[in-house]
mmCIF file of C-alpha atoms in Angstrom:
data_model
loop_
_atom_site.group_PDB
_atom_site.id
_atom_site.type_symbol
_atom_site.label_atom_id
_atom_site.label_comp_id
_atom_site.label_asym_id
_atom_site.label_seq_id
_atom_site.Cartn_x
_atom_site.Cartn_y
_atom_site.Cartn_z
ATOM 1 C CA MET I 104 -5.276 56.303 99.545
ATOM 2 C CA ASN I 105 -6.239 53.973 102.324
ATOM 3 C CA MET I 106 -5.160 51.064 100.145
ATOM 4 C CA CYS I 107 -1.669 52.550 99.769
ATOM 5 C CA ASN I 108 -1.222 52.966 103.521
ATOM 6 C CA ASN I 109 -2.323 49.401 104.219
ATOM 7 C CA THR I 110 0.126 48.036 101.683
ATOM 8 C CA ARG I 111 3.047 49.982 103.210
ATOM 9 C CA ARG I 112 2.385 48.749 106.737
ATOM 10 C CA THR I 113 2.243 45.164 105.502
ATOM 11 C CA LYS I 114 5.619 45.417 103.820
ATOM 12 C CA ILE I 115 7.243 46.775 106.953
ATOM 13 C CA ALA I 116 5.736 44.157 109.191
ATOM 14 C CA GLY I 117 6.636 41.293 106.914
ATOM 15 C CA GLY I 118 10.144 42.375 105.970
ATOM 16 C CA GLY I 119 12.761 39.741 106.949
ATOM 17 C CA ASN I 120 15.852 41.977 106.783
ATOM 18 C CA LYS I 121 14.992 44.319 109.629
ATOM 19 C CA HIS I 122 17.143 44.142 112.938
ATOM 20 C CA GLN I 123 15.623 44.709 116.309
ATOM 21 C CA GLY I 124 17.795 45.841 119.359
ATOM 22 C CA PHE I 125 17.718 44.897 123.055
ATOM 23 C CA THR I 126 15.725 46.816 125.504
ATOM 24 C CA LEU I 127 17.344 48.302 128.622
ATOM 25 C CA VAL I 128 15.675 45.683 130.809
ATOM 26 C CA GLU I 129 17.097 42.863 128.676
ATOM 27 C CA LEU I 130 20.609 44.344 128.890
ATOM 28 C CA MET I 131 20.393 44.646 132.646
ATOM 29 C CA ILE I 132 19.272 41.030 132.983
ATOM 30 C CA ALA I 133 22.125 39.829 130.741
ATOM 31 C CA ILE I 134 24.719 41.812 132.687
ATOM 32 C CA THR I 135 23.380 40.492 135.999
ATOM 33 C CA LEU I 136 23.530 36.903 134.767
ATOM 34 C CA GLY I 137 27.085 37.517 133.538
ATOM 35 C CA PHE I 138 28.139 38.825 136.953
ATOM 36 C CA ILE I 139 26.620 35.766 138.608
ATOM 37 C CA VAL I 140 28.501 33.394 136.296
ATOM 38 C CA VAL I 141 31.805 35.247 136.721
ATOM 39 C CA GLY I 142 31.328 35.357 140.496
ATOM 40 C CA ALA I 143 30.598 31.641 140.642
ATOM 41 C CA VAL I 144 33.674 30.830 138.544
ATOM 42 C CA GLY I 145 35.850 33.136 140.683
ATOM 43 C CA TYR I 146 34.533 31.575 143.877
ATOM 44 C CA LEU I 147 35.307 28.082 142.603
ATOM 45 C CA TYR I 148 38.784 29.197 141.522
ATOM 46 C CA LEU I 149 39.592 30.776 144.868
ATOM 47 C CA ASN I 150 38.325 27.745 146.772
ATOM 48 C CA SER I 151 40.316 25.397 144.533
ATOM 49 C CA ARG I 152 43.435 27.517 144.910
ATOM 50 C CA GLN I 153 43.113 27.631 148.703
ATOM 51 C CA SER I 154 42.541 23.880 148.838
ATOM 52 C CA PHE I 155 45.632 23.362 146.701
ATOM 53 C CA ARG I 156 47.727 25.610 148.979
ATOM 54 C CA LEU I 157 46.500 23.762 152.059
ATOM 55 C CA THR I 158 47.244 20.359 150.526
ATOM 56 C CA ASP I 159 50.631 21.503 149.230
ATOM 57 C CA ASN I 160 51.669 22.917 152.608
ATOM 58 C CA MET I 161 50.514 19.788 154.423
ATOM 59 C CA SER I 162 52.514 17.606 152.026
ATOM 60 C CA ARG I 163 55.651 19.685 152.529
ATOM 61 C CA MET I 164 55.210 19.558 156.308
ATOM 62 C CA GLN I 165 54.863 15.778 156.251
ATOM 63 C CA GLU I 166 57.940 15.487 154.077
ATOM 64 C CA ASN I 167 59.909 17.721 156.468
ATOM 65 C CA ALA I 168 58.695 15.724 159.465
ATOM 66 C CA ARG I 169 59.709 12.419 157.910
ATOM 67 C CA LEU I 170 63.180 13.679 156.998
ATOM 68 C CA ALA I 171 63.773 15.241 160.424
ATOM 69 C CA ILE I 172 62.729 12.178 162.391
ATOM 70 C CA GLU I 173 64.601 9.748 160.128
ATOM 71 C CA THR I 174 67.839 11.746 160.464
ATOM 72 C CA LEU I 175 67.496 12.120 164.226
ATOM 73 C CA ALA I 176 66.518 8.485 164.703
ATOM 74 C CA ARG I 177 69.455 7.173 162.687
ATOM 75 C CA ASP I 178 72.002 9.007 164.822
ATOM 76 C CA VAL I 179 70.284 8.540 168.184
ATOM 77 C CA ARG I 180 69.980 4.786 167.606
ATOM 78 C CA MET I 181 73.735 4.598 166.895
ATOM 79 C CA THR I 182 74.718 6.491 170.045
ATOM 80 C CA GLY I 183 77.876 5.045 171.585
ATOM 81 C CA TYR I 184 78.561 2.598 168.770
ATOM 82 C CA VAL I 185 82.158 1.315 168.998
ATOM 83 C CA GLY I 186 82.155 -1.614 166.587
ATOM 84 C CA CYS I 187 81.526 -5.197 167.623
ATOM 85 C CA GLY I 188 82.052 -4.355 171.285
ATOM 86 C CA ASN I 189 79.616 -2.581 173.570
ATOM 87 C CA LEU I 190 80.446 0.759 175.141
ATOM 88 C CA GLN I 191 79.166 -0.530 178.458
ATOM 89 C CA ASN I 192 81.705 -3.370 178.479
ATOM 90 C CA ALA I 193 84.566 -2.411 176.120
ATOM 91 C CA THR I 194 87.619 -0.449 177.250
ATOM 92 C CA VAL I 195 87.656 2.799 175.249
ATOM 93 C CA THR I 196 90.754 4.988 175.437
ATOM 94 C CA THR I 197 91.032 8.448 173.904
ATOM 95 C CA ILE I 198 94.635 9.195 172.937
ATOM 96 C CA ALA I 199 93.709 12.218 170.797
ATOM 97 C CA ASN I 200 94.733 15.456 172.438
ATOM 98 C CA PRO I 201 92.043 17.763 173.873
ATOM 99 C CA PRO I 202 89.647 19.285 172.984
ATOM 100 C CA VAL I 203 88.646 15.963 171.380
ATOM 101 C CA PRO I 204 86.223 14.622 174.026
ATOM 102 C CA ASN I 205 86.477 11.246 175.695
ATOM 103 C CA LEU I 206 83.764 8.724 174.890
ATOM 104 C CA SER I 207 82.060 7.026 177.810
ATOM 105 C CA PRO I 208 78.570 5.856 178.792
ATOM 106 C CA SER I 209 78.084 9.125 180.687
ATOM 107 C CA ASN I 210 78.641 11.406 177.662
ATOM 108 C CA ALA I 211 77.707 9.309 174.621
ATOM 109 C CA ILE I 212 74.337 11.045 174.788
ATOM 110 C CA THR I 213 73.618 14.355 176.528
ATOM 111 C CA GLY I 214 71.208 17.244 176.114
ATOM 112 C CA ASP I 215 69.916 20.468 177.573
ATOM 113 C CA ASP I 216 66.550 22.136 177.971
ATOM 114 C CA PHE I 217 65.678 25.403 176.267
ATOM 115 C CA VAL I 218 65.957 28.473 178.489
ATOM 116 C CA SER I 219 66.080 31.515 176.219
ATOM 117 C CA PRO I 220 67.150 32.446 172.672
ATOM 118 C CA THR I 221 70.876 32.886 172.072
ATOM 119 C CA SER I 222 72.695 34.694 169.285
ATOM 120 C CA SER I 223 74.770 31.585 168.552
ATOM 121 C CA TYR I 224 75.135 27.981 169.636
ATOM 122 C CA LEU I 225 78.285 25.912 170.248
ATOM 123 C CA GLY I 226 80.389 28.463 168.424
ATOM 124 C CA THR I 227 78.202 28.522 165.320
ATOM 125 C CA THR I 228 76.817 31.746 163.855
ATOM 126 C CA ILE I 229 73.288 30.338 163.963
ATOM 127 C CA THR I 230 70.776 31.910 166.344
ATOM 128 C CA ARG I 231 69.240 29.316 168.613
ATOM 129 C CA SER I 232 65.612 30.322 168.727
ATOM 130 C CA ALA I 233 63.755 27.612 170.628
ATOM 131 C CA GLY I 234 63.730 23.983 171.591
ATOM 132 C CA ASP I 235 65.874 21.519 173.490
ATOM 133 C CA THR I 236 69.160 20.175 172.165
ATOM 134 C CA ILE I 237 70.535 16.650 171.964
ATOM 135 C CA THR I 238 74.161 15.584 171.448
ATOM 136 C CA VAL I 239 75.223 12.066 170.486
ATOM 137 C CA MET I 240 78.697 10.618 169.956
ATOM 138 C CA GLY I 241 79.849 7.417 168.285
ATOM 139 C CA ALA I 242 80.758 5.797 164.987
ATOM 140 C CA PHE I 243 77.840 6.532 162.665
ATOM 141 C CA ALA I 244 79.232 5.089 159.429
ATOM 142 C CA GLY I 245 80.773 1.778 158.392
ATOM 143 C CA GLY I 246 84.205 0.483 159.339
ATOM 144 C CA VAL I 247 87.268 -0.464 157.289
ATOM 145 C CA PRO I 248 89.161 -3.701 158.162
ATOM 146 C CA LEU I 249 92.733 -3.577 159.483
ATOM 147 C CA THR I 250 95.496 -5.172 157.448
ATOM 148 C CA GLY I 251 98.761 -4.387 159.241
ATOM 149 C CA ASN I 252 100.844 -2.577 161.887
ATOM 150 C CA LEU I 253 98.577 -3.871 164.608
ATOM 151 C CA ALA I 254 100.969 -3.672 167.562
ATOM 152 C CA PRO I 255 100.128 -0.880 170.021
ATOM 153 C CA SER I 256 103.675 0.478 169.925
ATOM 154 C CA ASN I 257 103.361 1.394 166.244
ATOM 155 C CA ALA I 258 102.401 4.988 165.459
ATOM 156 C CA ASN I 259 100.415 4.034 162.365
ATOM 157 C CA ILE I 260 98.016 1.365 161.220
ATOM 158 C CA GLN I 261 97.084 0.032 157.822
ATOM 159 C CA ILE I 262 93.601 -0.506 156.424
ATOM 160 C CA SER I 263 92.214 -2.082 153.292
ATOM 161 C CA GLY I 264 91.315 0.882 151.090
ATOM 162 C CA ASN I 265 89.665 4.142 152.109
ATOM 163 C CA PRO I 266 85.972 3.969 151.142
ATOM 164 C CA TYR I 267 84.900 6.567 153.733
ATOM 165 C CA ASP I 268 87.502 9.167 152.730
ATOM 166 C CA PHE I 269 89.442 9.321 155.992
ATOM 167 C CA ALA I 270 91.648 12.422 155.928
ATOM 168 C CA LYS I 271 94.260 14.239 157.966
ATOM 169 C CA ASP I 272 92.902 15.665 161.241
ATOM 170 C CA ASP I 273 89.894 13.342 161.226
ATOM 171 C CA VAL I 274 89.037 11.831 164.599
ATOM 172 C CA LEU I 275 89.112 8.066 164.069
ATOM 173 C CA MET I 276 88.603 4.980 166.189
ATOM 174 C CA VAL I 277 90.324 1.622 165.851
ATOM 175 C CA SER I 278 88.138 -0.994 167.464
ATOM 176 C CA GLY I 279 88.058 -4.669 168.356
ATOM 177 C CA CYS I 280 85.458 -6.419 170.454
ATOM 178 C CA THR I 281 87.016 -5.616 173.827
ATOM 179 C CA ASN I 282 89.134 -2.506 173.191
ATOM 180 C CA ALA I 283 88.895 0.728 171.213
ATOM 181 C CA ASP I 284 91.312 3.639 170.781
ATOM 182 C CA ILE I 285 90.224 7.084 169.599
ATOM 183 C CA PHE I 286 92.948 9.041 167.828
ATOM 184 C CA ARG I 287 93.402 11.952 165.448
ATOM 185 C CA ALA I 288 95.026 11.205 162.102
ATOM 186 C CA THR I 289 98.203 13.157 161.382
ATOM 187 C CA SER I 290 98.427 11.824 157.823
ATOM 188 C CA VAL I 291 96.594 9.463 155.485
ATOM 189 C CA SER I 292 98.390 7.880 152.554
ATOM 190 C CA SER I 293 96.816 8.135 149.108
ATOM 191 C CA GLY I 294 96.324 5.596 146.364
ATOM 192 C CA GLY I 295 94.442 2.324 146.200
ATOM 193 C CA GLY I 296 95.061 -0.888 148.059
ATOM 194 C CA THR I 297 96.573 -0.598 151.537
ATOM 195 C CA VAL I 298 96.207 2.830 153.185
ATOM 196 C CA THR I 299 98.373 3.928 156.118
ATOM 197 C CA LEU I 300 96.878 6.053 158.901
ATOM 198 C CA ALA I 301 99.442 7.817 161.076
ATOM 199 C CA HIS I 302 98.646 9.180 164.515
ATOM 200 C CA GLY I 303 101.765 11.004 165.640
ATOM 201 C CA ASN I 304 102.410 12.828 168.897
ATOM 202 C CA SER I 305 101.570 16.217 167.401
ATOM 203 C CA THR I 306 97.847 15.541 167.880
ATOM 204 C CA ASN I 307 97.878 12.480 170.137
ATOM 205 C CA THR I 308 99.173 11.495 173.535
ATOM 206 C CA GLY I 309 101.175 8.289 173.138
ATOM 207 C CA ASN I 310 100.323 5.279 171.014
ATOM 208 C CA ARG I 311 97.363 2.946 170.997
ATOM 209 C CA VAL I 312 96.542 0.993 174.107
ATOM 210 C CA GLY I 313 94.606 -1.949 172.709
ATOM 211 C CA THR I 314 95.950 -4.882 170.703
ATOM 212 C CA TYR I 315 93.968 -5.637 167.572
ATOM 213 C CA GLY I 316 93.820 -8.453 165.077
ATOM 214 C CA VAL I 317 92.790 -8.481 161.446
ATOM 215 C CA ASP I 318 89.172 -8.602 162.617
ATOM 216 C CA GLY I 319 89.557 -5.076 163.947
ATOM 217 C CA GLN I 320 88.134 -2.069 162.101
ATOM 218 C CA VAL I 321 88.635 1.683 161.818
ATOM 219 C CA PHE I 322 85.661 4.049 162.052
ATOM 220 C CA LYS I 323 85.229 7.813 161.807
ATOM 221 C CA MET I 324 84.070 9.307 165.092
ATOM 222 C CA GLU I 325 81.395 12.014 165.128
ATOM 223 C CA ARG I 326 79.772 14.087 167.854
ATOM 224 C CA TYR I 327 76.521 15.529 166.511
ATOM 225 C CA SER I 328 74.489 18.232 168.222
ATOM 226 C CA TYR I 329 70.933 18.934 167.037
ATOM 227 C CA PHE I 330 69.188 22.236 167.750
ATOM 228 C CA ILE I 331 66.553 24.662 166.426
ATOM 229 C CA GLY I 332 67.986 27.759 164.746
ATOM 230 C CA ILE I 333 66.959 30.641 162.495
ATOM 231 C CA ASN I 334 68.188 30.792 158.892
ATOM 232 C CA ASN I 335 68.991 33.839 156.758
ATOM 233 C CA HIS I 336 65.341 34.099 155.691
ATOM 234 C CA GLY I 337 64.169 34.395 159.286
ATOM 235 C CA LYS I 338 62.608 30.928 159.289
ATOM 236 C CA PRO I 339 63.178 28.264 161.966
ATOM 237 C CA GLY I 340 64.740 24.927 161.121
ATOM 238 C CA LEU I 341 66.456 21.833 162.495
ATOM 239 C CA TYR I 342 70.241 22.201 162.518
ATOM 240 C CA ARG I 343 73.080 19.746 163.102
ATOM 241 C CA THR I 344 76.712 20.537 163.866
ATOM 242 C CA ASN I 345 79.715 18.277 164.516
ATOM 243 C CA THR I 346 81.797 19.063 167.616
ATOM 244 C CA VAL I 347 84.044 16.001 167.753
ATOM 245 C CA THR I 348 87.154 18.183 167.312
ATOM 246 C CA GLY I 349 86.047 20.555 170.059
ATOM 247 C CA THR I 350 84.753 23.242 167.686
ATOM 248 C CA ALA I 351 81.611 23.277 165.571
ATOM 249 C CA THR I 352 82.188 22.073 162.002
ATOM 250 C CA ASN I 353 79.926 21.141 159.098
ATOM 251 C CA THR I 354 76.957 23.017 160.572
ATOM 252 C CA GLN I 355 73.950 22.355 158.343
ATOM 253 C CA GLU I 356 70.287 23.221 158.245
ATOM 254 C CA LEU I 357 68.782 19.775 157.759
ATOM 255 C CA VAL I 358 65.072 20.629 157.644
ATOM 256 C CA GLU I 359 63.375 24.015 157.290
ATOM 257 C CA ASP I 360 60.171 25.038 159.098
ATOM 258 C CA VAL I 361 60.784 23.074 162.307
ATOM 259 C CA ALA I 362 59.701 25.575 164.963
ATOM 260 C CA ASP I 363 60.427 23.664 168.173
ATOM 261 C CA MET I 364 61.920 20.440 169.548
ATOM 262 C CA GLN I 365 61.184 18.998 172.984
ATOM 263 C CA ILE I 366 63.000 15.907 174.233
ATOM 264 C CA GLU I 367 62.339 13.513 177.095
ATOM 265 C CA TYR I 368 64.825 10.781 177.985
ATOM 266 C CA GLY I 369 63.930 7.270 179.078
ATOM 267 C CA ARG I 370 66.078 6.099 182.017
ATOM 268 C CA ASP I 371 66.727 2.519 183.019
ATOM 269 C CA THR I 372 67.026 2.724 186.789
ATOM 270 C CA ASN I 373 66.936 -1.019 187.574
ATOM 271 C CA ALA I 374 69.352 -2.293 184.883
ATOM 272 C CA ASP I 375 66.780 -4.375 183.010
ATOM 273 C CA GLY I 376 67.437 -2.645 179.667
ATOM 274 C CA SER I 377 64.094 -0.809 179.380
ATOM 275 C CA ALA I 378 63.035 2.694 180.326
ATOM 276 C CA ASP I 379 61.430 3.007 183.745
ATOM 277 C CA SER I 380 60.617 6.721 183.532
ATOM 278 C CA TYR I 381 60.881 9.692 181.177
ATOM 279 C CA SER I 382 62.085 13.169 182.061
ATOM 280 C CA ASP I 383 63.666 16.215 180.474
ATOM 281 C CA ALA I 384 67.416 16.871 180.546
ATOM 282 C CA ALA I 385 67.207 18.573 183.933
ATOM 283 C CA GLY I 386 65.499 15.487 185.326
ATOM 284 C CA VAL I 387 68.282 13.236 184.026
ATOM 285 C CA GLY I 388 70.850 15.324 185.870
ATOM 286 C CA THR I 389 74.200 13.499 185.759
ATOM 287 C CA ASN I 390 72.730 10.055 185.106
ATOM 288 C CA TRP I 391 73.176 10.014 181.336
ATOM 289 C CA GLN I 392 74.608 6.493 181.459
ATOM 290 C CA GLN I 393 71.084 5.337 182.410
ATOM 291 C CA VAL I 394 69.451 6.756 179.276
ATOM 292 C CA VAL I 395 68.206 3.993 176.964
ATOM 293 C CA SER I 396 65.747 5.936 174.772
ATOM 294 C CA ALA I 397 64.738 9.416 173.699
ATOM 295 C CA ARG I 398 61.201 10.684 173.061
ATOM 296 C CA ILE I 399 61.467 13.544 170.564
ATOM 297 C CA SER I 400 58.557 15.866 169.756
ATOM 298 C CA LEU I 401 58.900 18.204 166.778
ATOM 299 C CA LEU I 402 56.621 21.158 166.067
ATOM 300 C CA LEU I 403 56.400 21.773 162.339
ATOM 301 C CA VAL I 404 54.928 24.855 160.727
ATOM 302 C CA SER I 405 53.649 25.363 157.193
ATOM 303 C CA PRO I 406 56.060 27.119 154.802
ATOM 304 C CA GLU I 407 53.404 29.722 153.912
ATOM 305 C CA ASN I 408 51.138 32.006 155.925
ATOM 306 C CA ASN I 409 47.394 32.510 155.319
ATOM 307 C CA VAL I 410 46.862 28.795 154.816
ATOM 308 C CA VAL I 411 44.046 28.409 157.363
ATOM 309 C CA ALA I 412 41.084 30.698 157.891
ATOM 310 C CA SER I 413 41.785 31.509 161.568
ATOM 311 C CA PRO I 414 44.653 31.082 164.048
ATOM 312 C CA GLN I 415 45.116 27.392 164.762
ATOM 313 C CA THR I 416 44.950 25.891 168.260
ATOM 314 C CA TYR I 417 47.146 22.832 168.691
ATOM 315 C CA SER I 418 48.375 20.664 171.568
ATOM 316 C CA TYR I 419 52.117 20.508 172.187
ATOM 317 C CA MET I 420 53.578 18.481 175.047
ATOM 318 C CA GLY I 421 50.083 18.220 176.511
ATOM 319 C CA VAL I 422 49.554 21.978 176.547
ATOM 320 C CA PRO I 423 47.024 23.738 174.249
ATOM 321 C CA VAL I 424 48.668 26.507 172.248
ATOM 322 C CA LYS I 425 46.921 29.102 170.068
ATOM 323 C CA ALA I 426 48.772 30.802 167.241
ATOM 324 C CA GLY I 427 49.113 34.589 167.176
ATOM 325 C CA THR I 428 46.357 36.894 165.969
ATOM 326 C CA SER I 429 47.821 37.353 162.484
ATOM 327 C CA ASP I 430 49.261 33.834 162.259
ATOM 328 C CA ARG I 431 47.344 31.800 159.671
ATOM 329 C CA ARG I 432 49.941 29.073 159.334
ATOM 330 C CA LEU I 433 49.289 25.365 159.813
ATOM 331 C CA TYR I 434 50.961 23.552 162.727
ATOM 332 C CA GLN I 435 51.644 19.857 163.138
ATOM 333 C CA VAL I 436 53.245 17.889 165.992
ATOM 334 C CA LEU I 437 55.203 14.689 165.410
ATOM 335 C CA THR I 438 56.467 12.554 168.305
ATOM 336 C CA SER I 439 58.749 9.533 168.043
ATOM 337 C CA THR I 440 60.412 7.369 170.696
ATOM 338 C CA ILE I 441 63.854 6.130 169.675
ATOM 339 C CA ALA I 442 65.710 3.314 171.459
ATOM 340 C CA LEU I 443 69.495 3.364 171.820
ATOM 341 C CA ARG I 444 70.498 0.096 170.168
ATOM 342 C CA ASN I 445 73.853 -0.093 171.893
ATOM 343 C CA ARG I 446 72.197 -0.057 175.319
ATOM 344 C CA ALA I 447 69.581 -2.649 174.521
ATOM 345 C CA PRO I 448 69.847 -5.950 176.424
#
């Protein structure tokens, strides 16, 4: 009987088809290791995602900054452009009826300092939320050569084609090297070849003053005002509107997420062509004809919140600023000094 029992225990011990389970301790260890692995993977994912959001927001801010400064710089540099002549020396006559503004060294560039938010700006429906404004006037696109009807007594002129799509009611300028006349077109002929621009008495006072040759050109006049406004999504941005006709037209949000704009103007007080001092618009007073450059500082903000771990402290116009308690956005300041080409020596 003892032999039978010994044989049975041997078969059980040596059997290869028996399955053994996990103990409770082994299960707990496996689950703990699994939690550690999942936690590590989740931590890496969250860190990678946050790094991606930070990098993506920084890239979008840099892109916005580049676009804003390039657009501002292009127009500010061209302030007061009147063709081959210089606004300081040429005789510029505005025959267009008011409210088309005159163009002179004292109003080719102007600006104002921010005081308080307003529900609209220059007749637009855009809320002005912050920041200074700057207004520049001149011919910002190319010119079209004259081909006929050059005598001042004629109420129309002819140009070679119409590549810039001049149209009725546009404010235009015919310019030589010593004279320029600003008028409002009452009609523009269609078709290719020679195009006739009429400037009748319905929108103009008298005929042109200057005498022009075939080297004269016609330009479209613009008066751009830049300001910081709030869009329909409640976000700040850089806006531009055209007030050359006396009312705001073609108001556009050029760049989103521009929170502020501060401008200082360089004044040439000794007529040597370079800036002797910088001040805000109030400091310029009525001496806008002395302005030869503009130092523009833009405050850009990240498109998304919760990008940084804590409210950011940044320096703007030499003053340290800390974001609000719940503000986890990224801020960046970009400053550029732009010379007015048409006032350079």
